[in-house]
Amino acid sequence: MPALIPRPTEAAFPPGHFTLDHHTTVRLGPGTEPAADLLRSLLAPATGLPLRPSPDGPFTLALDPAPGQLGDEGYALTVTPDAVLLRAAHPTGLLRGIQTIRQLLPAQALSATAQPDTGWPLPCADITDVPRHPWRGAMLDVARHFQPVSYLRRYVDLLALHKISVFHLHLTDDQGWRMPIAAYPKLTEIGGHRAESPQGPAGTGTYDGTPHGGSYTRTELADLVRYAAARGVTVLPETEMPGHVRAALAAYPALGNHPGRTLDVWTRWGVCDTVLGVHDQALDFCRTVLDEVMDVFPSPYIHIGGEECPTAEWTHSPTAHHRMAAEGLPNAQALHGWFLGQIGDFLVRNGRRPVGWAETGAELPLDFTVMTWREAAHTLAAARRGHPVVNAYHRATYLDYARSGDPHEPPAQPGAVVDLRTVHAHDPVPAEADAEAAGRVLGTQAQLWTEFVTTPAHIEYLTYPRLCALADRGWSGTTDWTDFRTRLSDHTVRLDALGIPHHP
């Protein structure tokens, strides 16, 4: 059996193969042109194959709504010595099947350079493949350390190869604001840059001592969204509020609880105690930001962070006390849920689904989709409350933790090792969940916070092969560890062809 990651739902591989060559043409069913374009663009650099359209081509792409069991992402692939048929009920299913075809071809097909002396046999196969979970995500934090959009495209390509469905792009935090907002140009002009910190050497301890900056243009982000969509990946934007906003307050102090205070973009790691105020100006700011976020990102989900919000400033703010009295709130802590409710309502009215990190498992309004991360038990608690849930438990999905206890590992987030087996063993659905609660678990997601991660090579070293394990579990459900390791051993040849610095 060819080593496919993630493992297909059902697969048989009879003897024989179909050979792709310069004479191979593709028969296109109605609505399959985008999938054909992706197939050509992905295979062209290594193979040089034109894969021209033809009404009688032996390689057929077809959309067939009749097999309803395939859902939005499932596909059926049949390869015989004389023909290839890839069909799906939805265009996204075709995109998933194309990634399987890439993995079935020799690993050299993944190379970015021409491989002129390589043949392109596709083994005979009969595959029916449907994901267990619709949400199979990967979060990359570009607020702590900015990455150019050219790298984000490569990141998307690697996600798509592993059938990851959501690219969660963490755009803002205390240490940087990366998305331009027309009404607030200082967000990137000031908030997008942090100065040298005198408190410690660069990149060590709790300080980043190196000047750092960067931001995207609106066009770059919109093009990234289109690029990802063509590969079946949804870009989920995150703009943090009401905490993790030090970069925004450095640009616009009036949005905070001390309007006359001058702040810098934070050069420390951790949780900053400066938060947005709860006055109308701050709420209007959030709505204006989200208007532009929604305009650039068509994702049905919009992430607003929401976690790790210290309330000390609200406790001492007369404006916050007026807001508490007006809303009948018992204390400053209750302003957190109130604030998120205001923003969540705004997103719902605009046809989007708000997403937030669950810090305690109970602080988010019920119309929020919840990302549970702090405690394993929070996933079950949130599902029982009625939330759709993405299980992002940090001890199994945070890839900024070290991959092993080897003293030669690069700097990592302080904490327990999250090794490959831990990621593979993580079931998004709690064992105690009944059918109703289990049905609310959308899936799982890997996170890579970048306090200690500055380069694409470091990102990929930490991401792979651990993301392969999460992709396998999210798509395939429970798979045997030995079986996964065997498939991964063969899959590393593909990682090598892509130039990914994975673990030996």
Coordinates of C-alpha atoms in Angstrom, one line a residue, residues 18 20 22 99 118 163 235 284 289 316 319 361 487 493:
F18 CA -1.1 4.5 -15.4
L20 CA 1.4 10.3 -17.1
H22 CA 3.3 14.5 -22.6
Q99 CA -3.3 16.1 -3.3
T118 CA 11.9 10.8 -14.2
K163 CA -5.4 18.1 3.5
V235 CA -7.8 31.6 5.7
D284 CA -16.2 51.6 17.3
V289 CA -11.3 46.9 12.1
H316 CA -9.5 51.4 38.3
T319 CA -15.2 55.0 32.5
G361 CA -14.1 27.1 29.3
R487 CA 3.7 5.6 6.4
V493 CA 11.0 11.4 1.1

